[in-house]
Short mmCIF file of C-alpha atoms and ligand atoms in Angstrom, two decimals:
data_model
loop_
_atom_site.label_atom_id
_atom_site.label_comp_id
_atom_site.label_asym_id
_atom_site.label_seq_id
_atom_site.Cartn_x
_atom_site.Cartn_y
_atom_site.Cartn_z
CA UNK A 1 -12.51 19.09 -12.38
CA UNK A 2 -11.90 15.59 -11.63
CA UNK A 3 -10.51 12.96 -14.02
CA UNK A 4 -10.24 9.37 -12.84
CA UNK A 5 -8.07 6.45 -14.17
CA UNK A 6 -8.95 3.02 -13.04
CA UNK A 7 -7.37 -0.25 -14.06
CA UNK A 8 -5.51 -3.36 -13.20
CA UNK A 9 -2.14 -3.44 -11.52
CA UNK A 10 0.86 -2.41 -13.68
CA UNK A 11 -1.33 -1.08 -16.54
CA UNK A 12 0.80 2.13 -16.33
CA UNK A 13 -1.66 4.40 -14.49
CA UNK A 14 0.52 6.12 -12.12
CA UNK A 15 3.21 6.95 -14.62
CA UNK A 16 0.74 8.31 -17.05
CA UNK A 17 -1.34 10.23 -14.40
CA UNK A 18 1.83 11.85 -13.17
CA UNK A 19 2.83 13.14 -16.69
CA UNK A 20 -0.94 14.34 -17.28
CA UNK A 21 -1.05 16.05 -14.08
CA UNK A 22 2.16 18.07 -15.10
CA UNK A 23 0.92 18.74 -18.66
CA UNK A 24 -2.53 20.13 -17.41
CA UNK A 25 -1.19 21.55 -14.21
CA UNK A 26 -3.48 19.24 -12.05
CA UNK A 27 -3.16 17.83 -8.73
CA UNK A 28 -2.19 14.13 -8.76
CA UNK A 29 -3.85 11.66 -6.25
CA UNK A 30 -2.35 8.25 -6.32
CA UNK A 31 -4.98 6.34 -4.22
CA UNK A 32 -2.95 3.05 -4.36
CA UNK A 33 -0.27 4.85 -2.37
CA UNK A 34 -2.81 5.38 0.56
CA UNK A 35 -3.66 1.65 0.64
CA UNK A 36 0.09 0.97 0.57
CA UNK A 37 0.57 3.39 3.49
CA UNK A 38 -2.11 1.58 5.56
CA UNK A 39 -0.47 -1.80 4.89
CA UNK A 40 3.02 -0.41 5.85
CA UNK A 41 1.57 0.99 8.99
CA UNK A 42 -0.51 -2.05 10.03
CA UNK A 43 2.47 -4.49 9.19
CA UNK A 44 5.85 -2.53 9.89
CA UNK A 45 4.94 0.40 12.14
CA UNK A 46 2.34 -0.98 14.42
CA UNK A 47 2.87 -4.80 13.89
CA UNK A 48 -0.75 -5.59 13.88
CA UNK A 49 -0.22 -7.94 10.85
CA UNK A 50 2.65 -10.12 9.65
CA UNK A 51 3.84 -11.12 6.12
CA UNK A 52 2.41 -12.53 4.11
CA UNK A 53 -0.94 -11.16 5.25
CA UNK A 54 -3.85 -13.42 5.38
CA UNK A 55 -7.51 -12.56 4.99
CA UNK A 56 -8.10 -14.29 8.24
CA UNK A 57 -5.70 -11.96 10.04
CA UNK A 58 -7.24 -8.82 8.58
CA UNK A 59 -10.63 -10.01 9.47
CA UNK A 60 -9.60 -10.22 13.00
CA UNK A 61 -8.66 -6.47 13.23
CA UNK A 62 -11.09 -4.28 14.86
CA UNK A 63 -12.34 -0.69 13.46
CA UNK A 64 -10.00 0.83 16.07
CA UNK A 65 -7.01 -0.92 14.52
CA UNK A 66 -8.01 1.04 11.21
CA UNK A 67 -8.32 4.27 13.04
CA UNK A 68 -4.74 4.83 12.59
CA UNK A 69 -5.63 5.85 9.01
CA UNK A 70 -6.79 9.19 10.51
CA UNK A 71 -3.20 10.08 11.04
CA UNK A 72 -2.44 9.60 7.27
CA UNK A 73 -2.07 12.52 5.03
CA UNK A 74 -1.24 13.32 1.51
CA UNK A 75 0.55 15.98 -0.52
CA UNK A 76 1.49 16.24 -4.19
CA UNK A 77 4.65 18.20 -4.03
CA UNK A 78 7.13 18.99 -6.90
CA UNK A 79 5.22 16.63 -9.17
CA UNK A 80 5.68 13.92 -6.64
CA UNK A 81 3.11 12.27 -4.33
CA UNK A 82 3.85 12.05 -0.70
CA UNK A 83 2.25 10.22 2.15
CA UNK A 84 2.73 11.00 5.79
CA UNK A 85 1.81 9.37 9.04
CA UNK A 86 1.71 11.52 11.96
CA UNK A 87 3.43 14.02 9.83
CA UNK A 88 6.42 11.90 9.15
CA UNK A 89 7.04 11.19 5.29
CA UNK A 90 6.81 7.46 4.76
CA UNK A 91 6.63 7.56 0.91
CA UNK A 92 10.06 6.10 0.41
CA UNK A 93 8.76 2.76 1.93
CA UNK A 94 5.68 2.44 0.02
CA UNK A 95 6.48 1.60 -3.57
CA UNK A 96 8.39 -1.52 -2.63
CA UNK A 97 7.02 -4.51 -4.33
CA UNK A 98 7.04 -6.45 -1.03
CA UNK A 99 3.76 -4.23 -0.06
CA UNK A 100 1.99 -5.32 -3.23
CA UNK A 101 0.35 -8.39 -1.53
CA UNK A 102 -0.35 -6.85 1.91
CA UNK A 103 -2.00 -3.71 0.24
CA UNK A 104 -4.03 -5.96 -2.03
CA UNK A 105 -5.33 -8.24 0.91
CA UNK A 106 -6.00 -5.27 3.34
CA UNK A 107 -7.67 -3.10 0.69
CA UNK A 108 -10.55 -5.71 0.23
CA UNK A 109 -11.84 -5.03 3.79
CA UNK A 110 -14.76 -2.55 4.32
CA UNK A 111 -12.88 -0.95 7.49
CA UNK A 112 -9.80 -0.20 5.29
CA UNK A 113 -11.88 1.24 2.43
CA UNK A 114 -14.00 3.36 4.81
CA UNK A 115 -10.93 4.59 6.53
CA UNK A 116 -9.65 6.14 3.44
CA UNK A 117 -12.70 7.14 1.45
CA UNK A 118 -13.10 10.65 3.00
CA UNK A 119 -9.52 11.37 2.87
CA UNK A 120 -9.62 10.92 -0.97
CA UNK A 121 -12.63 13.17 -1.45
CA UNK A 122 -11.16 15.85 0.89
CA UNK A 123 -7.85 15.97 -1.21
CA UNK A 124 -9.73 16.24 -4.38
CA UNK A 125 -12.11 19.01 -3.29
CA UNK A 126 -9.31 21.50 -2.95
CA UNK A 127 -7.78 21.02 -6.51
CA UNK A 128 -8.38 20.07 -10.02
CA UNK A 129 -7.41 16.41 -9.72
CA UNK A 130 -6.35 13.37 -11.49
CA UNK A 131 -7.02 10.20 -9.33
CA UNK A 132 -5.94 6.89 -10.24
CA UNK A 133 -6.70 3.57 -8.67
CA UNK A 134 -9.31 0.71 -8.64
CA UNK A 135 -12.63 2.29 -7.65
CA UNK A 136 -12.08 6.15 -8.34
CA UNK A 137 -14.63 6.53 -11.13
CA UNK A 138 -17.07 3.78 -9.62
CA UNK A 139 -17.12 4.67 -5.91
CA UNK A 140 -14.87 7.55 -4.74
CA UNK A 141 -15.64 10.08 -7.55
CA UNK A 142 -18.80 8.76 -9.24
CA UNK A 143 -19.41 12.24 -10.52
CA UNK A 144 -16.08 12.66 -11.96
CA UNK A 145 -15.80 14.77 -15.16
CA UNK A 146 -13.91 12.27 -17.14
CA UNK A 147 -13.56 8.52 -16.50
CA UNK A 148 -10.85 6.31 -18.04
CA UNK A 149 -10.16 2.66 -17.67
CA UNK A 150 -6.65 1.77 -18.59
CA UNK A 151 -5.75 -1.77 -19.34
CA UNK A 152 -3.09 -4.01 -21.00
CA UNK A 153 -2.74 -7.93 -21.42
CA UNK A 154 -1.28 -9.60 -18.36
CA UNK A 155 2.03 -10.54 -20.22
CA UNK A 156 2.67 -6.96 -21.04
CA UNK A 157 1.88 -5.80 -17.50
CA UNK A 158 4.01 -8.42 -16.04
CA UNK A 159 6.99 -7.55 -18.19
CA UNK A 160 6.50 -3.87 -17.47
CA UNK A 161 6.51 -4.62 -13.72
CA UNK A 162 9.81 -6.56 -14.01
CA UNK A 163 11.48 -3.69 -15.82
CA UNK A 164 10.40 -1.11 -13.20
CA UNK A 165 13.48 -0.87 -11.00
CA UNK A 166 11.69 1.79 -8.84
CA UNK A 167 9.51 -0.90 -7.28
CA UNK A 168 12.56 -2.76 -5.85
CA UNK A 169 11.27 -6.01 -7.64
CA UNK A 170 12.89 -9.02 -5.87
CA UNK A 171 11.07 -11.64 -7.94
CA UNK A 172 13.30 -12.32 -11.06
CA UNK A 173 11.14 -15.28 -12.65
CA UNK A 174 8.57 -13.99 -15.18
CA UNK A 175 5.95 -16.80 -14.39
CA UNK A 176 6.03 -16.06 -10.68
CA UNK A 177 5.58 -12.13 -11.32
CA UNK A 178 2.63 -13.01 -13.68
CA UNK A 179 0.94 -15.22 -11.24
CA UNK A 180 1.19 -12.76 -8.58
CA UNK A 181 -0.24 -10.07 -10.77
CA UNK A 182 -3.16 -12.35 -11.78
CA UNK A 183 -3.81 -13.14 -8.15
CA UNK A 184 -3.89 -9.41 -7.20
CA UNK A 185 -6.06 -8.58 -10.20
CA UNK A 186 -8.57 -11.33 -9.17
CA UNK A 187 -8.58 -10.21 -5.52
CA UNK A 188 -9.41 -6.68 -6.75
CA UNK A 189 -12.00 -7.73 -9.23
CA UNK A 190 -13.97 -10.12 -7.05
CA UNK A 191 -14.06 -8.34 -3.61
CA UNK A 192 -17.29 -7.43 -2.47
CA UNK A 193 -16.51 -3.95 -1.42
CA UNK A 194 -15.60 -1.52 -4.15
CA UNK A 195 -14.25 -4.09 -6.74
CA UNK A 196 -12.23 -3.22 -9.66
CA UNK A 197 -14.97 -2.53 -12.48
CA UNK A 198 -15.13 -0.56 -15.65
CA UNK A 199 -17.07 2.69 -14.32
CA UNK A 200 -20.22 3.63 -16.40
CA UNK A 201 -19.25 5.99 -19.01
CA UNK A 202 -15.40 5.35 -18.84
CA UNK A 203 -13.28 5.63 -21.86
CA UNK A 204 -11.46 2.34 -22.15
CA UNK A 205 -7.85 2.42 -23.29
CA UNK A 206 -5.94 -0.81 -23.94
CA UNK A 207 -2.09 0.21 -24.17
CA UNK A 208 -0.78 -3.28 -24.76
CA UNK A 209 0.53 -2.10 -28.21
CA UNK A 210 1.02 1.64 -27.39
CA UNK A 211 4.28 3.20 -26.33
CA UNK A 212 4.12 5.52 -23.33
CA UNK A 213 4.08 8.56 -25.40
CA UNK A 214 1.26 7.18 -27.51
CA UNK A 215 -0.82 6.51 -24.47
CA UNK A 216 -0.17 10.11 -23.09
CA UNK A 217 -1.23 11.47 -26.48
CA UNK A 218 -4.36 9.33 -26.50
CA UNK A 219 -5.38 10.59 -23.13
CA UNK A 220 -4.83 14.16 -23.99
CA UNK A 221 -6.86 13.83 -27.01
CA UNK A 222 -9.72 12.41 -25.27
CA UNK A 223 -9.42 14.99 -22.40
CA UNK A 224 -9.43 17.76 -25.05
CA UNK A 225 -12.22 16.19 -26.84
CA UNK A 226 -14.49 16.28 -23.74
CA UNK A 227 -13.36 19.40 -21.97
CA UNK A 228 -11.37 21.46 -24.52
CA UNK A 229 -8.40 21.75 -22.03
O1 C5P B 301 -2.15 0.97 -7.41
P1 C5P B 301 -1.27 0.24 -6.55
O2 C5P B 301 -1.04 -1.21 -7.42
O3 C5P B 301 -0.12 0.74 -6.00
O4 C5P B 301 -2.29 -0.19 -5.38
C1 C5P B 301 -1.87 -1.22 -4.42
C2 C5P B 301 -3.02 -2.04 -4.05
O5 C5P B 301 -4.08 -1.28 -3.37
C3 C5P B 301 -3.72 -2.68 -5.20
O6 C5P B 301 -3.35 -3.90 -5.52
C4 C5P B 301 -5.28 -2.79 -4.75
O7 C5P B 301 -5.68 -3.92 -4.16
C5 C5P B 301 -5.31 -1.57 -3.74
N1 C5P B 301 -6.07 -0.36 -4.23
C6 C5P B 301 -7.40 -0.37 -3.97
N2 C5P B 301 -8.18 0.66 -4.42
C7 C5P B 301 -7.54 1.80 -5.05
C8 C5P B 301 -6.16 1.82 -5.11
C9 C5P B 301 -5.48 0.61 -4.81
O8 C5P B 301 -8.01 -1.34 -3.55
N3 C5P B 301 -8.21 2.90 -5.32
#
């Protein structure tokens, strides 16, 4: 069984997917963490790019530069996603808000997407999986059993992002957080390769006015309706 949850940044996908995975005893695949890992490696470990990452710089990278993705691996252990590079756990570096921009720019490039596509499919092959991201239901797992699209209005998402202290948010001005969020959404929606779209047949949930528990309940209800889990 594969359940996908796509949606814009800070719609609450990963917190939700983690709780659903626990409740359903599923494996959680946080695909954004893989793009964050690629950004972290290219910027901080291999110094192939510098901050802020520009599209021009990424365009100049060769397919060999992206071959480093072969050394990325993923495990969902004790209800937490972990990403490794050459076997070393780099997860602690990946959720920092300073990786939002590079991950978003890098992930628009075909080489980056190709580098991580098979890995995502391999992970999901071995388990009942809940995968969240931008193209899970449309490109990575087009035959997923249940597809969701989770969204919320941009002000709500920007407020949530500012309140999320696990992201090491360094920006304290609401308008700046909101502007960066809009820019990231636009880039994800308008890129030629695997853009953020509502997958065909997806159940759309807008949680702008729902609490976290209400969102979890809504998803469980839909999953039960379709699969009788
Ligand atoms: O999900 P998260 O916001 O952590 O992902 C970081 C960035 O990685 C996103 O802004 C998006 O550009 C990219 N991403 C993607 N496709 C996915 C997951 C994430 O392009 N499946």
